[in-house]
Coordinates of C-alpha atoms in Angstrom, one line a residue:
X8 CA 100.9 79.2 104.5
X9 CA 104.1 79.6 102.5
X10 CA 105.9 81.7 105.1
X11 CA 104.9 79.2 107.8
X12 CA 106.3 76.3 105.7
X13 CA 109.6 78.3 105.4
X14 CA 109.5 79.0 109.1
X15 CA 109.2 75.2 109.7
X16 CA 112.2 74.5 107.5
X17 CA 114.2 77.1 109.4
X18 CA 113.1 75.6 112.7
X19 CA 114.4 72.2 111.6
X20 CA 117.8 73.8 111.0
X21 CA 117.8 75.3 114.5
X22 CA 116.8 72.0 116.1
X23 CA 120.1 70.5 115.0
X24 CA 121.9 72.8 117.5
X25 CA 119.3 72.3 120.3
X26 CA 120.2 70.0 123.2
X27 CA 116.6 68.8 123.5
X28 CA 113.6 68.5 121.2
X29 CA 111.2 71.5 121.1
X30 CA 108.4 70.7 123.5
X31 CA 104.7 71.5 123.3
X32 CA 102.1 71.3 126.1
X33 CA 98.8 71.0 124.1
X34 CA 95.6 71.7 126.0
X35 CA 92.5 70.5 124.2
X36 CA 89.2 72.1 125.5
X37 CA 85.7 70.9 124.7
X38 CA 84.6 71.9 121.3
X39 CA 83.7 69.9 118.2
X40 CA 86.9 71.1 116.6
X41 CA 88.8 68.9 119.0
X42 CA 88.5 66.2 116.3
X43 CA 91.3 67.9 114.4
X44 CA 93.8 67.6 117.2
X45 CA 95.1 64.1 116.5
X46 CA 96.3 65.3 113.1
X47 CA 97.8 68.4 114.8
X48 CA 99.8 66.2 117.1
X49 CA 100.9 64.1 114.2
X50 CA 102.3 67.2 112.5
X51 CA 104.3 68.1 115.5
X52 CA 105.6 64.6 115.9
X53 CA 106.7 64.4 112.3
X54 CA 108.9 67.5 112.9
X55 CA 110.4 65.8 116.0
X56 CA 108.5 67.8 118.7
X57 CA 107.8 66.3 122.1
X58 CA 104.0 66.7 122.7
X59 CA 102.3 66.4 126.0
X60 CA 98.5 66.6 126.0
X61 CA 96.0 67.8 128.6
X62 CA 92.5 66.9 127.8
X63 CA 89.6 68.6 129.6
X64 CA 86.6 66.5 130.7
X65 CA 84.3 68.1 128.0
X66 CA 87.0 67.5 125.3
X67 CA 86.8 63.8 126.1
X68 CA 83.3 63.9 124.5
X69 CA 85.0 64.6 121.1
X70 CA 88.3 62.8 121.2
X71 CA 89.6 60.0 123.4
X72 CA 92.7 60.0 125.6
X73 CA 93.8 56.7 124.0
X74 CA 93.8 58.2 120.5
X75 CA 95.9 61.2 121.7
X76 CA 98.2 58.9 123.7
X77 CA 98.8 56.8 120.6
X78 CA 99.7 59.7 118.3
X79 CA 101.7 61.7 120.9
X80 CA 103.5 58.6 122.3
X81 CA 103.1 60.3 125.7
X82 CA 100.7 59.9 128.6
X83 CA 97.6 62.1 128.3
X84 CA 96.7 64.0 131.4
X85 CA 93.1 64.7 132.4
X86 CA 92.7 64.8 136.2
X87 CA 94.0 67.4 138.5
X88 CA 93.7 65.1 141.5
X89 CA 95.3 62.0 140.1
X90 CA 97.9 60.8 142.7
X91 CA 100.0 59.2 139.9
X92 CA 100.1 62.5 138.1
X93 CA 101.3 64.3 141.2
X94 CA 103.9 61.8 142.0
X95 CA 105.2 61.7 138.4
X96 CA 105.3 65.3 137.5
X97 CA 102.8 67.5 139.3
X98 CA 100.8 70.3 137.8
X99 CA 103.5 72.9 138.4
X100 CA 106.2 70.8 136.6
X101 CA 103.7 69.9 133.8
X102 CA 103.0 73.6 133.2
X103 CA 106.7 74.5 133.0
X104 CA 108.5 71.8 131.2
X105 CA 107.3 72.8 127.7
X106 CA 108.7 75.5 125.5
X107 CA 105.2 76.7 124.7
X108 CA 101.7 76.0 125.9
X109 CA 99.1 75.7 123.1
X110 CA 95.4 75.7 123.6
X111 CA 93.5 74.3 120.6
X112 CA 90.7 74.5 120.3
X113 CA 90.2 77.3 122.8
X114 CA 86.5 77.6 123.6
X115 CA 84.8 80.7 124.8
X116 CA 84.6 79.1 128.2
X117 CA 88.3 78.4 128.7
X118 CA 89.1 81.9 127.5
X119 CA 86.8 83.3 130.1
X120 CA 88.3 81.1 132.8
X121 CA 91.8 82.2 131.8
X122 CA 90.8 85.9 131.9
X123 CA 89.4 85.4 135.4
X124 CA 92.3 83.3 136.7
X125 CA 90.1 80.4 137.6
X126 CA 91.5 77.0 138.5
X127 CA 88.7 74.6 138.0
X128 CA 90.6 71.6 136.5
X129 CA 94.0 70.5 135.4
X130 CA 94.0 72.6 132.3
X131 CA 93.2 76.0 133.9
X132 CA 95.4 75.2 136.9
X133 CA 98.4 74.6 134.6
X134 CA 97.6 77.8 132.7
X135 CA 97.7 79.9 135.8
X136 CA 100.9 78.2 137.0
X137 CA 102.9 78.3 133.8
X138 CA 105.7 80.7 133.2
X139 CA 106.0 79.8 129.5
X140 CA 104.5 81.5 126.4
X141 CA 100.9 80.7 125.8
X142 CA 99.2 80.5 122.4
X143 CA 95.5 80.1 122.0
X144 CA 93.7 79.0 118.8
X145 CA 90.0 79.9 119.4
X146 CA 87.1 78.0 118.0
X147 CA 83.4 78.8 118.7
X148 CA 80.2 79.9 117.1
X149 CA 80.4 83.3 115.3
X150 CA 78.0 85.0 117.8
X151 CA 80.1 83.7 120.7
X152 CA 83.2 85.0 119.0
X153 CA 81.7 88.4 118.4
X154 CA 80.1 88.8 121.9
X155 CA 81.6 91.7 123.8
X156 CA 82.4 89.4 126.8
X157 CA 84.6 87.2 124.6
X158 CA 86.3 90.2 123.0
X159 CA 86.9 91.7 126.4
X160 CA 88.4 88.4 127.6
X161 CA 90.7 88.3 124.5
X162 CA 91.9 91.8 125.1
X163 CA 92.6 91.0 128.7
X164 CA 94.7 88.0 127.6
X165 CA 96.5 90.0 125.0
X166 CA 97.5 92.6 127.6
X167 CA 98.9 89.7 129.7
X168 CA 101.1 88.5 126.9
X169 CA 99.0 85.7 125.5
X170 CA 99.4 85.2 121.7
X171 CA 96.0 84.8 120.0
X172 CA 95.7 83.1 116.6
X173 CA 92.9 84.5 114.5
X174 CA 90.1 81.9 113.8
X175 CA 89.1 81.2 110.3
X176 CA 85.9 82.2 108.6
X177 CA 83.5 79.6 107.2
X178 CA 80.7 77.2 107.8
X179 CA 80.4 75.8 111.3
X180 CA 79.1 72.6 112.8
X181 CA 76.0 74.5 114.0
X182 CA 75.1 75.4 110.4
X183 CA 76.0 79.1 110.7
X184 CA 78.6 80.9 108.8
X185 CA 81.2 83.4 110.0
X186 CA 84.4 83.9 112.0
X187 CA 85.1 81.2 114.6
X188 CA 86.4 78.1 112.8
X189 CA 89.5 76.5 114.2
X190 CA 92.4 77.0 111.8
X191 CA 93.5 73.9 110.0
X192 CA 96.2 71.7 111.7
X193 CA 98.8 72.8 109.1
X194 CA 98.1 76.5 109.9
X195 CA 98.3 76.0 113.6
X196 CA 101.5 74.0 113.3
X197 CA 103.1 76.6 111.1
X198 CA 102.0 79.4 113.4
X199 CA 103.7 77.7 116.4
X200 CA 106.8 76.9 114.4
X201 CA 107.1 80.6 113.4
X202 CA 106.5 81.7 117.0
X203 CA 109.2 79.4 118.3
X204 CA 111.6 80.7 115.6
X205 CA 111.0 84.3 116.6
X206 CA 110.6 84.2 120.4
X207 CA 112.5 81.1 121.7
X208 CA 115.0 79.8 119.3
X209 CA 116.1 83.3 118.3
X210 CA 116.8 82.9 114.5
X211 CA 118.9 86.0 114.3
X212 CA 121.2 85.1 117.2
X213 CA 124.7 86.1 116.4
X214 CA 123.6 88.7 113.8
X215 CA 124.2 92.4 114.4
X216 CA 121.9 95.2 113.1
X217 CA 121.7 98.9 113.0
X218 CA 118.4 100.7 112.6
X219 CA 118.0 104.4 112.1
X220 CA 114.7 106.1 113.2
X221 CA 113.0 109.4 113.6
X222 CA 113.7 112.7 112.0
X223 CA 116.9 114.8 111.8
X224 CA 117.0 118.4 112.9
X225 CA 119.2 120.7 110.9
X226 CA 119.8 123.9 112.8
X227 CA 119.1 127.3 111.2
X228 CA 120.2 129.3 114.2
X229 CA 120.5 128.5 117.9
X230 CA 116.6 128.2 118.3
X231 CA 115.3 127.0 115.0
X232 CA 115.8 124.0 112.8
X233 CA 114.7 122.3 109.6
X234 CA 112.9 119.0 110.4
X235 CA 110.0 116.8 109.5
X236 CA 107.0 115.0 111.0
X237 CA 108.6 111.5 111.6
X238 CA 107.8 110.1 115.0
X239 CA 110.3 107.2 114.9
X240 CA 107.6 104.6 115.7
X241 CA 108.3 102.3 112.8
X242 CA 112.0 102.3 113.4
X243 CA 111.7 101.7 117.1
X244 CA 109.2 98.8 116.4
X245 CA 111.7 97.2 114.0
X246 CA 114.5 97.5 116.4
X247 CA 112.4 95.8 119.1
X248 CA 111.4 92.9 116.8
X249 CA 115.0 92.4 115.7
X250 CA 116.1 92.2 119.3
X251 CA 113.3 89.7 120.1
X252 CA 114.6 87.6 117.2
X253 CA 118.0 87.5 118.9
X254 CA 119.9 90.1 116.9
X255 CA 122.4 92.5 118.6
X256 CA 120.7 95.9 117.7
X257 CA 122.0 99.4 117.8
X258 CA 119.2 102.0 117.3
X259 CA 120.5 105.3 115.9
X260 CA 117.7 107.8 116.7
X261 CA 117.0 111.3 115.8
X262 CA 114.9 113.4 118.3
X263 CA 111.9 111.5 119.5
X264 CA 109.8 111.1 122.7
X265 CA 109.8 107.2 122.5
X266 CA 111.3 104.9 125.1
X267 CA 114.3 102.8 124.2
X268 CA 113.1 99.2 123.2
X269 CA 114.2 96.4 125.5
X270 CA 117.6 94.9 124.8
X271 CA 118.5 97.6 122.3
X272 CA 121.5 99.9 122.4
X273 CA 120.6 103.5 121.5
X274 CA 122.6 106.3 120.1
X275 CA 120.9 109.7 120.0
X276 CA 121.8 112.2 117.2
X277 CA 120.4 115.5 116.0
X278 CA 121.7 116.0 112.4
X279 CA 122.2 114.0 109.3
X280 CA 125.9 114.3 109.6
X281 CA 125.8 112.9 113.1
X282 CA 123.6 110.0 112.0
X283 CA 126.0 109.3 109.1
X284 CA 129.0 109.2 111.5
X285 CA 127.2 107.0 114.0
X286 CA 126.2 104.5 111.2
X287 CA 129.7 104.2 109.8
X288 CA 131.1 103.7 113.4
X289 CA 128.8 100.6 113.7
X290 CA 130.3 98.9 110.6
X291 CA 130.8 96.1 109.9
X292 CA 127.3 94.8 110.7
X293 CA 125.0 92.1 109.2
X294 CA 121.8 94.1 108.8
X295 CA 121.2 97.8 108.2
X296 CA 117.6 99.2 108.1
X297 CA 117.2 102.9 107.4
X298 CA 113.8 104.1 108.5
X299 CA 114.9 107.6 109.6
X300 CA 113.5 110.5 107.7
X301 CA 116.8 112.3 107.1
X302 CA 116.7 115.9 106.0
X303 CA 118.0 116.3 102.5
X304 CA 119.5 119.7 103.1
X305 CA 121.2 121.6 105.9
X306 CA 121.4 125.3 106.4
X307 CA 124.4 127.5 107.2
X308 CA 123.7 128.0 110.9
X309 CA 123.6 131.6 112.1
X310 CA 125.6 132.3 115.2
X311 CA 122.7 134.2 116.8
X312 CA 119.0 134.1 116.6
X313 CA 117.8 135.5 113.3
X314 CA 115.6 138.5 114.1
X315 CA 112.5 139.5 112.2
X316 CA 113.3 142.6 110.3
X317 CA 110.5 142.9 107.8
X318 CA 112.6 141.2 105.1
X319 CA 112.5 137.4 104.4
X320 CA 115.9 135.9 105.4
X321 CA 117.7 133.9 102.8
X322 CA 118.9 130.4 103.8
X323 CA 121.9 129.0 102.1
X324 CA 121.2 125.2 101.8
X325 CA 123.7 122.4 101.2
X326 CA 123.1 118.8 100.6
X327 CA 123.3 116.4 103.5
X328 CA 125.3 113.1 103.2
X329 CA 123.3 110.3 101.6
X330 CA 123.3 107.7 104.4
X331 CA 121.5 104.9 102.5
X332 CA 123.6 105.3 99.4
X333 CA 126.9 105.6 101.3
X334 CA 126.3 102.4 103.4
X335 CA 124.9 100.5 100.4
X336 CA 128.2 101.2 98.6
X337 CA 130.5 101.0 101.6
X338 CA 133.6 98.7 101.6
X339 CA 132.1 97.2 104.8
X340 CA 128.6 96.9 103.3
X341 CA 126.2 94.9 105.4
X342 CA 124.8 91.7 104.0
X343 CA 121.3 93.2 103.9
X344 CA 120.6 96.9 103.4
X345 CA 117.0 98.0 103.6
X346 CA 115.8 101.6 102.9
X347 CA 112.5 103.3 103.5
X348 CA 110.8 105.7 101.1
X349 CA 108.0 108.1 101.8
X350 CA 106.3 109.3 98.6
X351 CA 103.3 111.6 97.9
X352 CA 102.8 110.2 94.3
X353 CA 103.8 107.4 92.0
X354 CA 104.7 105.2 94.9
X355 CA 105.9 102.0 93.2
X356 CA 107.8 103.8 90.4
X357 CA 109.6 106.2 92.7
X358 CA 110.5 103.4 95.1
X359 CA 111.9 101.2 92.3
X360 CA 114.0 104.1 91.1
X361 CA 115.2 104.9 94.6
X362 CA 116.3 101.3 95.2
X363 CA 118.3 101.2 92.0
X364 CA 119.7 104.7 92.6
X365 CA 120.8 104.0 96.2
X366 CA 122.0 100.4 95.6
X367 CA 120.2 98.9 98.6
X368 CA 118.7 95.4 98.6
X369 CA 115.1 96.2 99.6
X370 CA 112.9 99.3 99.9
X371 CA 109.9 99.6 102.1
X372 CA 107.7 102.3 100.5
X373 CA 104.7 104.1 101.9
X374 CA 102.6 106.8 100.4
X375 CA 101.9 109.9 102.5
X376 CA 98.3 110.9 102.0
X377 CA 95.1 111.6 103.9
X378 CA 94.2 108.0 103.8
X379 CA 97.6 106.9 105.0
X380 CA 99.3 109.7 107.0
X381 CA 102.1 107.4 108.1
X382 CA 104.1 110.0 110.0
X383 CA 103.1 109.9 113.7
X384 CA 100.3 107.3 113.1
X385 CA 100.2 103.9 114.8
X386 CA 99.3 102.2 111.5
X387 CA 100.7 102.1 108.0
X388 CA 100.3 100.4 104.7
X389 CA 103.3 100.0 102.4
X390 CA 105.1 98.1 99.6
X391 CA 108.1 95.9 100.0
X392 CA 110.3 96.0 96.9
X393 CA 113.1 93.6 96.4
X394 CA 115.2 92.8 93.3
X395 CA 112.7 90.1 92.3
X396 CA 109.3 91.1 93.5
X397 CA 106.9 93.7 95.0
X398 CA 104.6 92.8 97.9
X399 CA 101.7 94.9 99.1
X400 CA 101.2 95.1 102.8
X401 CA 97.7 96.2 103.8
X402 CA 97.0 98.7 106.5
X403 CA 98.1 97.3 109.9
X404 CA 99.9 98.4 113.0
X405 CA 103.5 99.5 112.7
X406 CA 104.4 96.7 115.1
X407 CA 102.9 94.1 112.8
X408 CA 104.8 95.6 109.8
X409 CA 108.0 95.4 111.9
X410 CA 107.2 91.7 112.6
X411 CA 106.6 91.0 108.9
X412 CA 109.8 92.7 107.9
X413 CA 111.9 90.8 110.5
X414 CA 110.3 87.5 109.3
X415 CA 111.6 88.5 105.8
X416 CA 115.0 89.3 107.2
X417 CA 115.1 85.9 109.0
X418 CA 114.2 84.0 105.8
X419 CA 116.8 86.0 103.8
X420 CA 119.6 84.7 106.0
X421 CA 118.1 81.2 106.2
X422 CA 117.9 81.1 102.3
X423 CA 121.4 82.5 102.0
X424 CA 122.8 79.9 104.3
X425 CA 120.9 77.1 102.5
X426 CA 122.3 78.3 99.1
X427 CA 125.9 78.3 100.5
X428 CA 125.4 74.8 101.9
X429 CA 124.2 73.6 98.5
X430 CA 127.2 75.1 96.8
X431 CA 129.5 73.4 99.2
X432 CA 127.8 70.1 98.8

């Protein structure tokens, strides 16, 4: 809830530079949880949103058009074949004039209709016609939520780009207990505000960022190298989420097999020295996030392939440049420098020591173990360490971790801006 409240405050700031109010098309389908929707509309209106409501016929059994028209201060739409509606706006225009389409509550029935592409009424016709982001807040009996058909429909919608809010767990109107309760209006409002910040209003617009990712390969001879198991997945996900938030992102990547994220500039390197040079060339920048697993040492490269002779060859190793420390102490130091730490023991203690030793602002630390292999995996668990606090992030996808980190970055710049404005005032 706290992060959603902060996201709401940030959204209010961005609204000052918007030519129009943020706009929501709220579709209310027929579940008992529809009774919460007038309060949800009030929350949007208090934050100066423009709210248009579509009410399904079954939803009218739980909340009236007059109530919603009163709180939204807009006409409530119910009938696909209303001549007045078609003359005034039409279902195509209605589906496209909003910044985001929100379905709350989203019943199992409307989720199934969406997945099948049905157009049985005004709500489902608008959903098929819209070209705007769609968010659903499901609400239904726990058995309906858990049913394989519902879960298959949800997965289909996710693959089509629909954002799905997780329902709450608790007691239900039917008397059963489990997952399926509609989130509270404040939660839904905060979720939508956060979504708008990150996907539409681009809170990091105007900011520049560099992200390092993947391993480095330090050659031993023309055919061998010193390397590590880093896949680059976490760094690539962070670069993608920064770009989605509006930042101008340069991804400096060691050798990987990953595609370049959309709207991200990519520089390919092999060695730590090449990565160091590429990072310095991108300064000054606002944000620097160092996820790459940089080799600590390099070998004196043999001119020819080292042959097996029966004797163990001796490698003369030298330290590689310390990229995180160098950028953290650079004369063109970014406003926010974030390092990553992979540890096999004493995770928090080692991460705290690394943050102080390197001079960066934050450290994201993950423990490499059988329970959390991290390298090459699609999921991870980690700690976020700042000067003031340590947060534990449970096991989740690397994409979700990237999203959480970018949320933190966004709030860092919002809080910094707010502090400066207070000082000026």
